[in-house]
C-alpha positions as MATLAB code, in Angstrom:
seq = 'MTAQATRDAPRAPSSPDRALALYWGDDAYGLEEATAKFRARMAEALGEPPERWRIRGDAGPATTVLAQLTERLATGSMFGAGTLAVVTGIGPLVRRGVDRDAFLGLFSQMAPGHGLLVIEETDAGKREAPHKTVTDAIAAAGGEIRRFQAPSAGGLSAWIEHRARDRGITLGPGAAKELATRVGGFVTENDVDRRRQGQIAAMELDKLALYRPSTAVSQDDIRALVNEAVPGSIWGFTDAVGMRRTDRAVELLELLLGTTPEPVLLAVLHRRVRELLEIADRLESGETPGSLVRTMKLNPYRAEQLVRQARQWRPSELERALDGLVEVDATVKGAPGMPIGDAQHRLAFVLWVAEQGAAPGAG';
ca = [
    -102.145 -124.714   22.443;
    -102.787 -121.527   20.487;
    -100.859 -121.086   17.225;
     -98.101 -118.532   17.683;
     -97.324 -115.615   15.418;
     -94.421 -115.846   13.001;
     -92.301 -113.359   14.914;
     -92.453 -115.308   18.188;
     -89.105 -116.758   19.200;
     -89.006 -120.509   18.514;
     -88.152 -122.938   21.256;
     -85.198 -125.230   20.792;
     -86.039 -128.911   21.144;
     -85.836 -129.699   24.863;
     -83.819 -132.827   24.095;
     -82.725 -134.759   20.995;
     -85.777 -137.028   21.329;
     -88.226 -134.116   21.594;
     -87.666 -132.626   18.110;
     -91.304 -132.294   17.142;
     -93.191 -129.410   15.554;
     -95.991 -128.297   13.238;
     -95.405 -125.200   11.118;
     -98.269 -123.829    9.055;
     -99.414 -120.790    7.111;
     -99.304 -119.132    3.705;
     -95.683 -117.888    3.784;
     -93.764 -120.471    1.758;
     -90.457 -118.655    2.298;
     -90.974 -118.439    6.051;
     -91.849 -122.123    6.272;
     -88.708 -123.127    4.356;
     -86.502 -120.816    6.407;
     -87.979 -122.127    9.655;
     -87.330 -125.715    8.543;
     -83.645 -124.905    8.074;
     -83.484 -123.282   11.515;
     -85.250 -126.243   13.131;
     -82.639 -128.582   11.625;
     -79.862 -126.257   12.839;
     -81.209 -126.437   16.399;
     -81.271 -130.225   16.173;
     -77.666 -130.150   14.946;
     -76.674 -128.049   17.946;
     -78.318 -130.529   20.309;
     -76.895 -133.600   18.560;
     -73.447 -132.292   17.722;
     -73.952 -132.737   13.978;
     -76.778 -132.026   11.526;
     -79.391 -134.749   11.038;
     -80.286 -136.044    7.606;
     -83.242 -134.123    6.209;
     -85.804 -136.457    4.660;
     -88.849 -134.987    2.944;
     -91.993 -137.010    2.312;
     -95.528 -136.107    1.258;
     -98.590 -137.581    2.893;
     -99.923 -138.519   -0.535;
     -96.666 -140.154   -1.719;
     -98.483 -143.499   -1.654;
    -101.175 -145.349    0.283;
    -101.407 -144.043    3.842;
    -100.327 -147.397    5.277;
     -97.204 -147.385    3.097;
     -96.203 -143.827    4.000;
     -96.801 -144.501    7.703;
     -94.702 -147.657    7.500;
     -91.857 -145.665    5.938;
     -92.086 -143.019    8.656;
     -92.125 -145.641   11.395;
     -89.143 -147.451    9.915;
     -87.084 -144.256    9.750;
     -88.101 -142.672   13.052;
     -88.658 -145.590   15.431;
     -85.244 -147.121   14.723;
     -82.165 -145.547   16.250;
     -79.340 -144.365   14.005;
     -76.256 -146.571   14.164;
     -73.892 -144.083   12.516;
     -73.913 -140.312   12.586;
     -76.817 -138.104   13.526;
     -80.448 -139.064   13.161;
     -83.135 -138.086   10.660;
     -85.363 -135.053   10.477;
     -88.526 -136.167    8.672;
     -90.252 -133.193    7.036;
     -93.813 -134.279    6.249;
     -96.086 -132.154    4.064;
     -99.741 -132.634    3.191;
    -100.619 -134.995    6.041;
    -104.334 -135.042    5.194;
    -104.281 -138.603    3.743;
    -102.410 -139.837    6.823;
    -105.034 -138.653    9.302;
    -108.237 -139.173    7.332;
    -109.028 -142.628    8.741;
    -109.010 -143.216   12.464;
    -106.624 -146.159   12.306;
    -104.115 -144.200   10.223;
    -104.440 -141.149   12.430;
    -103.742 -143.227   15.522;
    -100.651 -144.680   13.856;
     -99.384 -141.221   12.931;
     -99.953 -139.817   16.407;
     -98.260 -142.884   17.866;
     -95.043 -141.894   16.104;
     -94.594 -138.993   18.527;
     -93.799 -141.356   21.391;
     -92.041 -143.979   19.272;
     -89.315 -141.736   17.849;
     -85.848 -142.945   18.725;
     -83.369 -140.419   20.192;
     -81.714 -138.294   17.543;
     -84.684 -138.196   15.183;
     -87.154 -135.401   14.576;
     -90.549 -134.928   12.956;
     -91.601 -131.628   11.409;
     -95.077 -131.288    9.886;
     -95.404 -128.527    7.288;
     -98.847 -127.413    6.124;
     -99.287 -124.636    3.560;
    -102.707 -123.041    3.996;
    -104.785 -120.294    2.449;
    -104.210 -116.752    3.656;
    -107.568 -116.520    5.427;
    -107.087 -119.559    7.635;
    -106.877 -118.515   11.302;
    -106.524 -121.835   13.092;
    -103.842 -124.481   12.664;
    -104.996 -127.371   10.459;
    -105.780 -130.862   11.736;
    -106.727 -129.928   15.294;
    -106.222 -133.450   16.641;
    -102.664 -133.544   15.323;
    -101.952 -129.981   16.465;
    -103.181 -130.721   19.986;
    -101.195 -133.966   20.140;
     -97.961 -132.266   19.056;
     -98.493 -129.497   21.610;
     -99.241 -132.059   24.334;
     -96.009 -133.884   23.477;
     -94.029 -130.681   24.013;
     -93.716 -129.842   20.334;
     -93.780 -126.428   18.762;
     -96.778 -124.957   16.867;
     -96.087 -121.870   14.749;
     -97.929 -119.922   12.098;
     -96.095 -118.242    9.226;
     -98.144 -115.512    7.602;
     -97.121 -113.939    4.293;
     -96.683 -110.158    4.391;
     -99.955 -108.416    3.642;
    -100.412 -105.882    0.866;
     -98.052 -103.015    1.625;
     -96.242 -104.946    4.374;
     -93.691 -106.465    2.034;
     -91.405 -103.398    2.065;
     -90.579 -103.805    5.765;
     -90.207 -107.570    5.261;
     -87.666 -106.949    2.470;
     -85.725 -104.436    4.583;
     -85.489 -106.969    7.410;
     -84.279 -109.763    5.096;
     -81.764 -107.398    3.483;
     -80.268 -106.584    6.899;
     -80.015 -110.301    7.686;
     -78.008 -110.752    4.476;
     -75.813 -107.692    5.041;
     -77.310 -105.958    1.995;
     -77.633 -102.170    2.034;
     -80.739 -100.815    0.330;
     -80.828  -97.224   -0.849;
     -83.805  -94.884   -0.354;
     -86.977  -96.326   -1.855;
     -85.278  -99.574   -2.947;
     -87.319 -101.840   -0.664;
     -90.564 -100.265   -1.840;
     -89.525 -100.597   -5.482;
     -88.719 -104.296   -5.056;
     -91.980 -104.869   -3.174;
     -93.887 -103.170   -5.972;
     -92.245 -105.324   -8.631;
     -93.186 -108.583   -6.916;
     -96.774 -107.483   -6.260;
     -96.613 -106.282   -2.661;
     -99.029 -103.435   -3.296;
    -101.735 -105.394   -5.083;
    -104.725 -105.153   -2.754;
    -107.247 -107.622   -4.190;
    -108.146 -110.298   -1.633;
    -107.771 -113.264   -3.960;
    -104.084 -112.652   -4.750;
    -101.870 -115.629   -3.893;
     -99.020 -114.240   -1.774;
     -97.437 -117.582   -0.828;
     -94.464 -117.191   -3.198;
     -93.902 -113.434   -2.926;
     -91.389 -113.826   -0.105;
     -89.457 -116.471   -2.033;
     -89.326 -114.265   -5.134;
     -88.227 -111.213   -3.137;
     -85.513 -113.197   -1.315;
     -84.133 -114.590   -4.581;
     -84.041 -111.093   -6.046;
     -82.176 -109.817   -2.965;
     -79.538 -112.530   -3.421;
     -79.169 -111.544   -7.079;
     -78.869 -107.859   -6.185;
     -76.209 -108.674   -3.575;
     -74.029 -110.170   -6.310;
     -74.529 -107.067   -8.442;
     -73.776 -104.624   -5.606;
     -71.542 -106.543   -3.145;
     -70.146 -103.459   -1.408;
     -72.437 -100.532   -2.253;
     -76.085  -99.730   -1.647;
     -78.683 -101.167   -4.012;
     -80.630  -98.307   -5.591;
     -84.105  -98.002   -7.073;
     -82.513  -97.808  -10.519;
     -80.658 -101.088   -9.890;
     -83.950 -102.791   -9.084;
     -85.693 -101.343  -12.120;
     -82.861 -102.591  -14.320;
     -82.491 -106.085  -12.828;
     -85.853 -107.179  -11.410;
     -88.629 -108.259  -13.731;
     -92.152 -107.407  -12.675;
     -93.995 -110.394  -11.204;
     -97.247 -108.768  -10.115;
     -99.768 -111.525   -9.360;
    -102.973 -111.622  -11.317;
    -106.289 -111.286   -9.536;
    -109.510 -112.619  -11.020;
    -111.694 -110.337   -8.921;
    -109.443 -107.362   -9.556;
    -109.725 -108.118  -13.256;
    -113.513 -108.351  -13.250;
    -113.769 -105.188  -11.142;
    -111.605 -103.355  -13.682;
    -113.863 -104.620  -16.481;
    -116.931 -103.527  -14.518;
    -115.514 -100.025  -14.025;
    -114.460  -99.951  -17.701;
    -110.848  -99.331  -16.746;
    -109.476 -100.830  -19.938;
    -105.741 -100.351  -19.276;
    -105.925 -101.998  -15.844;
    -108.185 -104.784  -17.114;
    -105.813 -105.631  -19.979;
    -102.823 -105.537  -17.611;
    -104.437 -108.050  -15.247;
    -105.738 -110.133  -18.146;
    -102.199 -110.624  -19.472;
    -101.130 -111.934  -16.069;
    -104.142 -114.202  -15.679;
    -103.974 -115.770  -19.125;
    -100.718 -117.485  -18.204;
    -102.082 -119.083  -15.038;
    -105.876 -119.308  -15.277;
    -107.787 -121.680  -17.570;
    -109.628 -119.790  -20.291;
    -113.024 -121.375  -19.413;
    -112.637 -120.040  -15.853;
    -112.057 -116.504  -17.161;
    -115.091 -116.810  -19.410;
    -117.232 -118.038  -16.521;
    -116.320 -115.178  -14.170;
    -116.720 -112.581  -16.920;
    -120.113 -113.967  -17.887;
    -121.247 -113.969  -14.254;
    -120.074 -110.393  -13.686;
    -121.769 -109.003  -16.805;
    -125.013 -110.795  -15.906;
    -124.799 -109.406  -12.346;
    -124.360 -105.875  -13.702;
    -127.213 -106.320  -16.163;
    -129.546 -107.545  -13.401;
    -128.554 -104.653  -11.131;
    -129.027 -102.135  -13.932;
    -132.510 -103.540  -14.605;
    -133.433 -103.444  -10.913;
    -132.238  -99.866  -10.508;
    -134.126  -98.841  -13.636;
    -137.318 -100.407  -12.246;
    -137.082  -98.355   -9.067;
    -135.121 -100.478   -6.583;
    -132.708  -98.600   -4.344;
    -129.051  -99.591   -4.065;
    -129.586 -100.471   -0.401;
    -132.392 -102.914   -1.181;
    -130.074 -105.029   -3.349;
    -128.415 -106.396   -0.210;
    -131.695 -108.131    0.622;
    -133.163 -108.895   -2.805;
    -129.913 -110.207   -4.345;
    -128.401 -111.473   -1.072;
    -125.238 -109.391   -1.522;
    -122.643 -108.276    0.980;
    -123.219 -104.508    1.593;
    -119.744 -103.558    0.420;
    -120.033 -105.776   -2.649;
    -123.469 -104.338   -3.449;
    -122.017 -100.826   -3.339;
    -119.182 -101.807   -5.689;
    -121.500 -103.514   -8.168;
    -123.871 -100.531   -8.222;
    -120.930  -98.256   -9.040;
    -119.952 -100.573  -11.854;
    -123.485 -100.958  -13.210;
    -123.796  -97.182  -13.487;
    -120.887  -97.158  -15.923;
    -123.012  -99.052  -18.484;
    -126.235  -98.813  -20.417;
    -128.273 -102.054  -20.424;
    -127.825 -102.312  -24.196;
    -124.043 -102.185  -23.758;
    -124.142 -105.011  -21.232;
    -126.239 -107.076  -23.625;
    -123.656 -106.514  -26.362;
    -120.925 -107.510  -23.894;
    -122.714 -110.837  -23.304;
    -122.995 -111.386  -27.047;
    -119.284 -110.667  -27.371;
    -118.471 -113.294  -24.738;
    -120.334 -115.872  -26.831;
    -117.915 -115.145  -29.676;
    -114.901 -115.387  -27.355;
    -116.244 -118.710  -26.068;
    -116.577 -120.004  -29.639;
    -112.973 -119.003  -30.358;
    -111.688 -120.714  -27.210;
    -113.612 -123.904  -28.041;
    -112.416 -123.934  -31.658;
    -115.854 -123.642  -33.223;
    -115.998 -124.027  -37.034;
    -114.991 -120.847  -38.797;
    -113.261 -119.359  -35.712;
    -109.487 -118.644  -35.575;
    -107.367 -121.369  -33.956;
    -104.369 -121.089  -31.639;
    -103.360 -119.705  -28.241;
    -102.411 -116.345  -29.738;
    -105.873 -116.020  -31.268;
    -107.505 -116.917  -27.949;
    -105.483 -114.222  -26.200;
    -106.358 -111.703  -28.902;
    -110.062 -112.521  -28.589;
    -110.007 -111.761  -24.849;
    -108.018 -108.545  -25.286;
    -110.279 -107.288  -28.069;
    -113.378 -108.024  -26.004;
    -111.997 -106.062  -23.035;
    -110.968 -103.156  -25.276;
    -114.362 -103.021  -26.983;
    -116.274 -103.002  -23.686;
    -114.184 -100.163  -22.274;
    -114.366  -98.013  -25.382;
    -117.688  -96.217  -24.816;
    -118.733  -95.788  -21.151;
    -122.425  -95.294  -20.539;
    -123.968  -92.386  -18.714;
    -122.959  -92.230  -15.061;
];
């Protein structure tokens, strides 16, 4: 069964003993919302809402977790409605053949009134549902397979407008775009993690509804009440450094320093400067930009971007940039004679970025 798009209408469970589904994708908000709706459909079929029981596949040894699932789902409920087991991270449960067989066997063992919902958060680029054997088995058992994809860059405005209408919130002109901007909807770098953007936007909508319960929410309201939560992008940061766009590089650096280990930042900066130095040397020796695709095994688009960046520098400037990274590395590692403390580490990075962007080379 092919994974369906997020907007496809979900099927209600055909009967109380057929409440089975796998939801997957990179939209954490959509997955949580769909879980609530799945439980509501079970409640409609059963006459009352089932107990929602969450369990992770790595909550213990696979045999223990499978035993807990079997105990809860294979035994009928004596009082009240049944149980909806929401299982996340099933990888450990399906790694070994014997465990996988036990997990798949649950689909036919579930007592009436119970349900099993598998939730798998994936990376944005993943096109196929995870765990094909499990996906196929759920589909064969009549279960539902759905993908929930986070809004792409620029698509968050329409997503916010739709969620606002669902909540009965009126947004004034430009308000949706302003909120999308503040939570990072217009950041275009490919490595940005968009899984939580929907959750952040939805929480901000709920807060704005309390502030403006009967009038339209304006752009000024959003500017006053919503803090910027633009996600950091490592590749966007290194591209800004390469183009010597100091303001943008420092802006992204501030975001990344709170979430990215300092050694990782040093590694990607060192690699980028070395790439630019090698490209500058090759161009100076007579290679053409087009030949770099073959000689350096680069993607054509990436080669074009790196050539543009390399032309912003003189080779001597790139060599000084590498020397400067050695000093930043010594500060981060607490070498003798270097300043100590997180604030000093942050300052060392910021000063390095500022120094490299101060004197662009000949274009």
